[in-house]
Amino acid sequence: EDQVTQSPEALRLQEGESSSLNCSYTVSGLRGLFWYRQDPGKGPEFLFTLYSAGEEKEKERLKATLTKKESFLHITAPKPEDSATYLCAVQDTGGGADGLTFGKGTHLIIQP
Amino acid sequence: NAGVMQNPRHLVRRRGQEARLRCSPMKGHSHVYWYRQLPEEGLKFMVYLQKENIIDESGMPKERFSAEFPKEGPSILRIQQVVRGDSAAYFCASSLQGTAGNTIYFGEGSWLTVV
């Protein structure tokens, strides 16, 4: 069974204080690893898809990296508007469910 | 450039009533997924549909829940005889092609409250 564990559960940073969020996963074969951002009362907003170890993707202050066991979402010089819950999800190449398996998320608060 | 559209956004039902949640995928998308998010829990996959076909319903509860995606019109998630434990946010998502690593875009969700 696929498993996704995100840490920390919550993180409070000062504006401009860079940090990283962790996503550890267990799958029989990785088809893709996804990062989403979710604001309160909203649906998940797509950020990145990573397919193979060593791959990196960037978007504004966010950078996602992938190894065979985990992914990191690096946040550089964050702003208050980056406050949200960040979700990690995996998709398996196996014959199981076609859906994504999500972690519980990291609740990020950026204080001005 | 409409995204995934869900309605209603909020729905209140009494125990034993039926709830119907609707989802229109992004323009051009023919693959639809339903997820449930319970309080303090992560998103859980329920079902994956293409037009007129259920591809994977491994995450659907065996009773009271059903989903369809007809040739014309939105996808419907139907919950019969709702119970308090069904209170959750239900998210629909869609993708252009199948699930093989393709980006899955989510709607804003339908919040079901059972009283």
PDB file of C-alpha atoms in Angstrom, chain B:
ATOM      1  CA  ASN B   1     -10.870  29.574 -19.076  1.00  0.00           C
ATOM      2  CA  ALA B   2     -13.135  27.834 -16.590  1.00  0.00           C
ATOM      3  CA  GLY B   3     -11.577  25.337 -14.252  1.00  0.00           C
ATOM      4  CA  VAL B   4     -13.267  22.356 -12.661  1.00  0.00           C
ATOM      5  CA  MET B   5     -16.714  23.502 -11.579  1.00  0.00           C
ATOM      6  CA  GLN B   6     -18.486  21.955  -8.624  1.00  0.00           C
ATOM      7  CA  ASN B   7     -21.910  22.608  -7.192  1.00  0.00           C
ATOM      8  CA  PRO B   8     -23.306  23.092  -4.751  1.00  0.00           C
ATOM      9  CA  ARG B   9     -20.426  24.541  -2.789  1.00  0.00           C
ATOM     10  CA  HIS B  10     -22.216  23.917   0.470  1.00  0.00           C
ATOM     11  CA  LEU B  11     -24.967  21.414   1.161  1.00  0.00           C
ATOM     12  CA  VAL B  12     -26.801  20.592   4.372  1.00  0.00           C
ATOM     13  CA  ARG B  13     -28.738  17.349   4.631  1.00  0.00           C
ATOM     14  CA  ARG B  14     -30.595  15.622   7.427  1.00  0.00           C
ATOM     15  CA  ARG B  15     -29.682  12.061   8.291  1.00  0.00           C
ATOM     16  CA  GLY B  16     -31.360   9.660   5.881  1.00  0.00           C
ATOM     17  CA  GLN B  17     -31.660  12.141   3.006  1.00  0.00           C
ATOM     18  CA  GLU B  18     -29.822  11.952  -0.289  1.00  0.00           C
ATOM     19  CA  ALA B  19     -26.977  14.210  -1.382  1.00  0.00           C
ATOM     20  CA  ARG B  20     -26.102  14.855  -5.027  1.00  0.00           C
ATOM     21  CA  LEU B  21     -22.873  16.596  -5.893  1.00  0.00           C
ATOM     22  CA  ARG B  22     -22.143  17.760  -9.416  1.00  0.00           C
ATOM     23  CA  CYS B  23     -18.898  18.282 -11.255  1.00  0.00           C
ATOM     24  CA  SER B  24     -18.126  19.726 -14.682  1.00  0.00           C
ATOM     25  CA  PRO B  25     -14.526  19.006 -15.703  1.00  0.00           C
ATOM     26  CA  MET B  26     -12.199  21.506 -17.316  1.00  0.00           C
ATOM     27  CA  LYS B  27     -12.901  22.150 -20.970  1.00  0.00           C
ATOM     28  CA  GLY B  28     -11.525  19.319 -23.073  1.00  0.00           C
ATOM     29  CA  HIS B  29     -11.020  16.967 -20.123  1.00  0.00           C
ATOM     30  CA  SER B  30     -12.742  13.607 -20.251  1.00  0.00           C
ATOM     31  CA  HIS B  31     -11.293  12.036 -17.098  1.00  0.00           C
ATOM     32  CA  VAL B  32     -12.948  12.791 -13.762  1.00  0.00           C
ATOM     33  CA  TYR B  33     -11.970  11.832 -10.214  1.00  0.00           C
ATOM     34  CA  TRP B  34     -13.724  12.248  -6.886  1.00  0.00           C
ATOM     35  CA  TYR B  35     -11.890  12.649  -3.576  1.00  0.00           C
ATOM     36  CA  ARG B  36     -13.107  13.079  -0.019  1.00  0.00           C
ATOM     37  CA  GLN B  37     -11.427  15.127   2.683  1.00  0.00           C
ATOM     38  CA  LEU B  38     -12.551  14.405   6.211  1.00  0.00           C
ATOM     39  CA  PRO B  39     -11.733  16.873   9.012  1.00  0.00           C
ATOM     40  CA  GLU B  40      -8.094  16.568  10.072  1.00  0.00           C
ATOM     41  CA  GLU B  41      -7.427  13.902   7.434  1.00  0.00           C
ATOM     42  CA  GLY B  42      -5.827  13.915   4.035  1.00  0.00           C
ATOM     43  CA  LEU B  43      -7.572  13.700   0.702  1.00  0.00           C
ATOM     44  CA  LYS B  44      -8.750  10.160  -0.074  1.00  0.00           C
ATOM     45  CA  PHE B  45      -9.367   8.860  -3.583  1.00  0.00           C
ATOM     46  CA  MET B  46     -12.882   7.574  -4.189  1.00  0.00           C
ATOM     47  CA  VAL B  47     -13.507   6.941  -7.877  1.00  0.00           C
ATOM     48  CA  TYR B  48     -12.147   7.553 -11.379  1.00  0.00           C
ATOM     49  CA  LEU B  49     -14.508   7.870 -14.336  1.00  0.00           C
ATOM     50  CA  GLN B  50     -14.419   8.512 -18.034  1.00  0.00           C
ATOM     51  CA  LYS B  51     -17.478   9.309 -20.097  1.00  0.00           C
ATOM     52  CA  GLU B  52     -20.090   6.621 -19.404  1.00  0.00           C
ATOM     53  CA  ASN B  53     -17.538   4.369 -17.687  1.00  0.00           C
ATOM     54  CA  ILE B  54     -16.320   3.771 -14.166  1.00  0.00           C
ATOM     55  CA  ILE B  55     -12.621   2.972 -14.481  1.00  0.00           C
ATOM     56  CA  ASP B  56     -11.648   2.557 -10.828  1.00  0.00           C
ATOM     57  CA  GLU B  57     -13.966   2.680  -7.823  1.00  0.00           C
ATOM     58  CA  SER B  58     -11.595   1.065  -5.344  1.00  0.00           C
ATOM     59  CA  GLY B  59     -11.938   3.985  -2.922  1.00  0.00           C
ATOM     60  CA  MET B  60     -15.734   4.116  -2.898  1.00  0.00           C
ATOM     61  CA  PRO B  61     -17.616   2.848   0.160  1.00  0.00           C
ATOM     62  CA  LYS B  62     -19.485  -0.316  -0.813  1.00  0.00           C
ATOM     63  CA  GLU B  63     -22.890   0.973   0.194  1.00  0.00           C
ATOM     64  CA  ARG B  64     -24.864   4.198  -0.307  1.00  0.00           C
ATOM     65  CA  PHE B  65     -22.280   5.830  -2.596  1.00  0.00           C
ATOM     66  CA  SER B  66     -22.426   5.875  -6.383  1.00  0.00           C
ATOM     67  CA  ALA B  67     -20.923   7.945  -9.178  1.00  0.00           C
ATOM     68  CA  GLU B  68     -21.638   8.481 -12.824  1.00  0.00           C
ATOM     69  CA  PHE B  69     -20.300  10.523 -15.715  1.00  0.00           C
ATOM     70  CA  PRO B  70     -22.892  10.456 -18.486  1.00  0.00           C
ATOM     71  CA  LYS B  71     -22.266  11.158 -22.131  1.00  0.00           C
ATOM     72  CA  GLU B  72     -23.903  14.545 -21.719  1.00  0.00           C
ATOM     73  CA  GLY B  73     -23.797  16.627 -18.576  1.00  0.00           C
ATOM     74  CA  PRO B  74     -21.766  16.732 -15.405  1.00  0.00           C
ATOM     75  CA  SER B  75     -20.423  13.930 -13.290  1.00  0.00           C
ATOM     76  CA  ILE B  76     -22.596  13.157 -10.275  1.00  0.00           C
ATOM     77  CA  LEU B  77     -21.559  11.775  -6.902  1.00  0.00           C
ATOM     78  CA  ARG B  78     -24.620  10.462  -5.113  1.00  0.00           C
ATOM     79  CA  ILE B  79     -24.809   9.602  -1.441  1.00  0.00           C
ATOM     80  CA  GLN B  80     -27.972   7.883  -0.300  1.00  0.00           C
ATOM     81  CA  GLN B  81     -29.273   7.820   3.262  1.00  0.00           C
ATOM     82  CA  VAL B  82     -26.572  10.131   4.538  1.00  0.00           C
ATOM     83  CA  VAL B  83     -25.134   9.709   8.021  1.00  0.00           C
ATOM     84  CA  ARG B  84     -23.166  12.145  10.183  1.00  0.00           C
ATOM     85  CA  GLY B  85     -19.916  10.449   9.193  1.00  0.00           C
ATOM     86  CA  ASP B  86     -20.483  11.508   5.576  1.00  0.00           C
ATOM     87  CA  SER B  87     -19.896  15.144   6.555  1.00  0.00           C
ATOM     88  CA  ALA B  88     -16.796  16.137   4.623  1.00  0.00           C
ATOM     89  CA  ALA B  89     -15.481  18.132   1.727  1.00  0.00           C
ATOM     90  CA  TYR B  90     -15.870  16.342  -1.588  1.00  0.00           C
ATOM     91  CA  PHE B  91     -13.500  17.366  -4.341  1.00  0.00           C
ATOM     92  CA  CYS B  92     -13.805  16.651  -8.011  1.00  0.00           C
ATOM     93  CA  ALA B  93     -10.766  16.699 -10.262  1.00  0.00           C
ATOM     94  CA  SER B  94     -10.160  16.249 -13.956  1.00  0.00           C
ATOM     95  CA  SER B  95      -7.340  15.522 -16.336  1.00  0.00           C
ATOM     96  CA  LEU B  96      -6.843  15.777 -20.074  1.00  0.00           C
ATOM     97  CA  GLN B  97      -5.701  12.202 -20.472  1.00  0.00           C
ATOM     98  CA  GLY B  98      -5.553   9.199 -18.195  1.00  0.00           C
ATOM     99  CA  THR B  99      -3.811   9.050 -14.898  1.00  0.00           C
ATOM    100  CA  ALA B 100      -0.364   8.118 -16.178  1.00  0.00           C
ATOM    101  CA  GLY B 101       1.437  11.053 -14.642  1.00  0.00           C
ATOM    102  CA  ASN B 102      -0.909  13.601 -16.156  1.00  0.00           C
ATOM    103  CA  THR B 103      -1.718  16.701 -14.179  1.00  0.00           C
ATOM    104  CA  ILE B 104      -4.930  16.426 -12.221  1.00  0.00           C
ATOM    105  CA  TYR B 105      -6.737  19.714 -11.565  1.00  0.00           C
ATOM    106  CA  PHE B 106      -9.127  20.105  -8.646  1.00  0.00           C
ATOM    107  CA  GLY B 107     -12.339  22.009  -8.196  1.00  0.00           C
ATOM    108  CA  GLU B 108     -13.182  24.179  -5.206  1.00  0.00           C
ATOM    109  CA  GLY B 109     -15.055  21.389  -3.472  1.00  0.00           C
ATOM    110  CA  SER B 110     -18.526  20.706  -2.145  1.00  0.00           C
ATOM    111  CA  TRP B 111     -18.885  20.859   1.634  1.00  0.00           C
ATOM    112  CA  LEU B 112     -21.493  18.423   2.893  1.00  0.00           C
ATOM    113  CA  THR B 113     -22.859  18.797   6.409  1.00  0.00           C
ATOM    114  CA  VAL B 114     -25.185  16.117   7.758  1.00  0.00           C
ATOM    115  CA  VAL B 115     -27.328  17.211  10.687  1.00  0.00           C
TER     116      VAL B 115
END
